[in-house]
PDB file of C-alpha atoms in Angstrom:
ATOM      1  CA  GLN A  25     -19.009   4.923   3.676  1.00  0.00           C
ATOM      2  CA  VAL A  26     -15.770   3.294   2.479  1.00  0.00           C
ATOM      3  CA  GLN A  27     -13.093   3.203   5.129  1.00  0.00           C
ATOM      4  CA  LEU A  28      -9.450   2.284   4.640  1.00  0.00           C
ATOM      5  CA  VAL A  29      -7.157   2.385   7.670  1.00  0.00           C
ATOM      6  CA  GLU A  30      -3.442   1.870   7.372  1.00  0.00           C
ATOM      7  CA  SER A  31      -1.084   0.844  10.154  1.00  0.00           C
ATOM      8  CA  GLY A  32       2.382  -0.532  10.713  1.00  0.00           C
ATOM      9  CA  GLY A  33       4.618   2.340   9.714  1.00  0.00           C
ATOM     10  CA  GLY A  34       7.595   3.488  11.705  1.00  0.00           C
ATOM     11  CA  LEU A  35      11.333   4.358  11.733  1.00  0.00           C
ATOM     12  CA  VAL A  36      13.709   1.657  10.480  1.00  0.00           C
ATOM     13  CA  GLN A  37      17.339   1.542   9.497  1.00  0.00           C
ATOM     14  CA  PRO A  38      18.425   0.808   5.903  1.00  0.00           C
ATOM     15  CA  GLY A  39      18.228  -2.874   5.285  1.00  0.00           C
ATOM     16  CA  GLY A  40      15.439  -3.353   7.793  1.00  0.00           C
ATOM     17  CA  SER A  41      11.897  -4.591   7.388  1.00  0.00           C
ATOM     18  CA  LEU A  42       8.396  -3.349   8.112  1.00  0.00           C
ATOM     19  CA  ARG A  43       4.974  -4.839   7.569  1.00  0.00           C
ATOM     20  CA  LEU A  44       2.113  -2.527   6.780  1.00  0.00           C
ATOM     21  CA  SER A  45      -1.512  -3.428   7.070  1.00  0.00           C
ATOM     22  CA  CYS A  46      -4.703  -1.951   5.757  1.00  0.00           C
ATOM     23  CA  ALA A  47      -8.151  -2.741   7.053  1.00  0.00           C
ATOM     24  CA  ALA A  48     -11.090  -2.108   4.697  1.00  0.00           C
ATOM     25  CA  SER A  49     -14.756  -1.688   5.297  1.00  0.00           C
ATOM     26  CA  GLY A  50     -17.770  -0.520   3.309  1.00  0.00           C
ATOM     27  CA  ILE A  51     -16.875  -2.559   0.271  1.00  0.00           C
ATOM     28  CA  ILE A  52     -17.289  -6.159  -0.830  1.00  0.00           C
ATOM     29  CA  PHE A  53     -13.652  -6.640  -0.165  1.00  0.00           C
ATOM     30  CA  SER A  54     -13.147  -9.955  -1.919  1.00  0.00           C
ATOM     31  CA  ILE A  55     -14.008  -8.606  -5.399  1.00  0.00           C
ATOM     32  CA  TYR A  56     -11.816  -5.450  -5.308  1.00  0.00           C
ATOM     33  CA  VAL A  57      -8.359  -4.857  -6.504  1.00  0.00           C
ATOM     34  CA  MET A  58      -6.280  -3.620  -3.585  1.00  0.00           C
ATOM     35  CA  GLY A  59      -3.199  -1.533  -3.799  1.00  0.00           C
ATOM     36  CA  TRP A  60      -0.441   0.251  -1.828  1.00  0.00           C
ATOM     37  CA  TYR A  61       0.619   3.706  -2.842  1.00  0.00           C
ATOM     38  CA  ARG A  62       3.292   5.988  -1.441  1.00  0.00           C
ATOM     39  CA  GLN A  63       4.104   9.641  -1.559  1.00  0.00           C
ATOM     40  CA  ALA A  64       7.378  11.243  -0.567  1.00  0.00           C
ATOM     41  CA  PRO A  65       7.606  14.932   0.146  1.00  0.00           C
ATOM     42  CA  GLY A  66       7.675  16.918  -3.019  1.00  0.00           C
ATOM     43  CA  LYS A  67       7.015  13.883  -5.188  1.00  0.00           C
ATOM     44  CA  GLN A  68       4.023  12.405  -6.923  1.00  0.00           C
ATOM     45  CA  ARG A  69       2.019   9.708  -5.344  1.00  0.00           C
ATOM     46  CA  GLU A  70       2.862   6.402  -6.955  1.00  0.00           C
ATOM     47  CA  LEU A  71       1.397   2.861  -6.992  1.00  0.00           C
ATOM     48  CA  VAL A  72       3.869   0.560  -5.308  1.00  0.00           C
ATOM     49  CA  ALA A  73       2.017  -2.771  -5.362  1.00  0.00           C
ATOM     50  CA  GLY A  74      -1.367  -4.143  -6.278  1.00  0.00           C
ATOM     51  CA  ILE A  75      -3.238  -7.395  -5.968  1.00  0.00           C
ATOM     52  CA  THR A  76      -6.340  -8.599  -7.739  1.00  0.00           C
ATOM     53  CA  SER A  77      -9.268 -10.367  -6.090  1.00  0.00           C
ATOM     54  CA  GLY A  78      -7.707 -13.591  -7.445  1.00  0.00           C
ATOM     55  CA  GLY A  79      -4.300 -12.943  -5.919  1.00  0.00           C
ATOM     56  CA  THR A  80      -2.375 -11.771  -8.997  1.00  0.00           C
ATOM     57  CA  THR A  81       0.239  -9.232  -7.938  1.00  0.00           C
ATOM     58  CA  SER A  82       1.956  -6.301  -9.582  1.00  0.00           C
ATOM     59  CA  TYR A  83       4.874  -4.223  -8.373  1.00  0.00           C
ATOM     60  CA  ALA A  84       6.638  -1.017  -9.214  1.00  0.00           C
ATOM     61  CA  ASP A  85      10.133  -1.726 -10.539  1.00  0.00           C
ATOM     62  CA  SER A  86      11.725   0.141  -7.654  1.00  0.00           C
ATOM     63  CA  VAL A  87      10.337  -2.303  -5.109  1.00  0.00           C
ATOM     64  CA  LYS A  88      10.198  -5.535  -7.084  1.00  0.00           C
ATOM     65  CA  GLY A  89      11.997  -8.318  -5.213  1.00  0.00           C
ATOM     66  CA  ARG A  90      11.896  -6.446  -1.916  1.00  0.00           C
ATOM     67  CA  PHE A  91       8.196  -5.828  -1.261  1.00  0.00           C
ATOM     68  CA  THR A  92       5.358  -8.364  -1.150  1.00  0.00           C
ATOM     69  CA  ILE A  93       1.688  -7.555  -1.169  1.00  0.00           C
ATOM     70  CA  SER A  94      -0.834 -10.014   0.167  1.00  0.00           C
ATOM     71  CA  ARG A  95      -4.553 -10.099   1.113  1.00  0.00           C
ATOM     72  CA  ASP A  96      -6.810 -11.846   3.526  1.00  0.00           C
ATOM     73  CA  ASN A  97     -10.328 -11.785   2.213  1.00  0.00           C
ATOM     74  CA  ALA A  98     -11.693 -13.304   5.410  1.00  0.00           C
ATOM     75  CA  LYS A  99     -10.326 -10.405   7.401  1.00  0.00           C
ATOM     76  CA  ASN A 100     -10.726  -7.677   4.790  1.00  0.00           C
ATOM     77  CA  THR A 101      -7.070  -6.756   5.043  1.00  0.00           C
ATOM     78  CA  VAL A 102      -4.209  -6.186   2.658  1.00  0.00           C
ATOM     79  CA  ASP A 103      -0.633  -6.183   3.841  1.00  0.00           C
ATOM     80  CA  LEU A 104       2.623  -4.954   2.438  1.00  0.00           C
ATOM     81  CA  GLN A 105       5.771  -6.706   3.617  1.00  0.00           C
ATOM     82  CA  MET A 106       8.740  -4.444   2.973  1.00  0.00           C
ATOM     83  CA  ASN A 107      12.220  -5.924   3.174  1.00  0.00           C
ATOM     84  CA  SER A 108      15.694  -4.527   2.459  1.00  0.00           C
ATOM     85  CA  LEU A 109      14.386  -0.993   2.961  1.00  0.00           C
ATOM     86  CA  LYS A 110      16.258   1.930   1.472  1.00  0.00           C
ATOM     87  CA  PRO A 111      16.192   5.628   2.393  1.00  0.00           C
ATOM     88  CA  GLU A 112      14.386   6.295  -0.887  1.00  0.00           C
ATOM     89  CA  ASP A 113      11.487   4.177   0.426  1.00  0.00           C
ATOM     90  CA  THR A 114      10.778   6.939   2.941  1.00  0.00           C
ATOM     91  CA  ALA A 115       7.194   8.131   2.317  1.00  0.00           C
ATOM     92  CA  VAL A 116       3.677   8.135   3.571  1.00  0.00           C
ATOM     93  CA  TYR A 117       2.067   4.879   2.537  1.00  0.00           C
ATOM     94  CA  TYR A 118      -1.656   4.542   1.691  1.00  0.00           C
ATOM     95  CA  CYS A 119      -3.840   1.650   0.695  1.00  0.00           C
ATOM     96  CA  ASN A 120      -6.551   1.911  -1.921  1.00  0.00           C
ATOM     97  CA  ALA A 121      -9.409  -0.153  -3.310  1.00  0.00           C
ATOM     98  CA  GLY A 122     -10.385  -0.402  -6.890  1.00  0.00           C
ATOM     99  CA  GLN A 123     -12.891  -1.832  -9.344  1.00  0.00           C
ATOM    100  CA  GLY A 124     -10.086  -2.854 -11.657  1.00  0.00           C
ATOM    101  CA  TRP A 125      -6.750  -1.196 -12.091  1.00  0.00           C
ATOM    102  CA  SER A 126      -8.004   2.192 -13.166  1.00  0.00           C
ATOM    103  CA  ASN A 127     -11.038   2.812 -11.001  1.00  0.00           C
ATOM    104  CA  TRP A 128      -9.788   3.518  -7.490  1.00  0.00           C
ATOM    105  CA  TYR A 129     -11.794   4.676  -4.528  1.00  0.00           C
ATOM    106  CA  ARG A 130      -9.206   7.221  -3.350  1.00  0.00           C
ATOM    107  CA  SER A 131      -8.192   9.680  -6.090  1.00  0.00           C
ATOM    108  CA  GLY A 132      -6.758  13.186  -6.088  1.00  0.00           C
ATOM    109  CA  GLY A 133      -6.645  15.434  -2.996  1.00  0.00           C
ATOM    110  CA  SER A 134      -5.964  14.110   0.427  1.00  0.00           C
ATOM    111  CA  TRP A 135      -6.025  10.400   1.093  1.00  0.00           C
ATOM    112  CA  GLY A 136      -6.044  10.783   4.852  1.00  0.00           C
ATOM    113  CA  GLN A 137      -3.155  10.186   7.239  1.00  0.00           C
ATOM    114  CA  GLY A 138      -1.729   7.057   5.744  1.00  0.00           C
ATOM    115  CA  THR A 139       1.159   5.562   7.700  1.00  0.00           C
ATOM    116  CA  GLN A 140       4.619   7.041   7.746  1.00  0.00           C
ATOM    117  CA  VAL A 141       7.693   4.970   6.809  1.00  0.00           C
ATOM    118  CA  THR A 142      10.999   6.497   7.502  1.00  0.00           C
ATOM    119  CA  VAL A 143      14.189   4.698   6.554  1.00  0.00           C
ATOM    120  CA  SER A 144      17.207   6.368   8.060  1.00  0.00           C
ATOM    121  CA  SER A 145      20.407   5.718   9.928  1.00  0.00           C
TER     122      SER A 145
END
């Protein structure tokens, strides 16, 4: 019913930039909190950035100042602009939709393919 499709990942050198995009369907997009998560091999999945329906943003300390989350309610998309990328940013990135900050659509188990971001020389 709910579909979230990520795109835009790839291989980039340290200091480079990537822009990820997530297309959502099956929800009234404009009223949902949207977020970007990431999971590196052997590590827990973490919330990287979130944005409310009104445009208020929140970032993990590790990416603050480097990443920017944005949304386009007319297109049902949420983007993550990633600048000054570091090797430790290497992970699979996933988007998610929530009714508030603690009621996310995707939880536990597999979140699908996501989009791979690899930062390496």
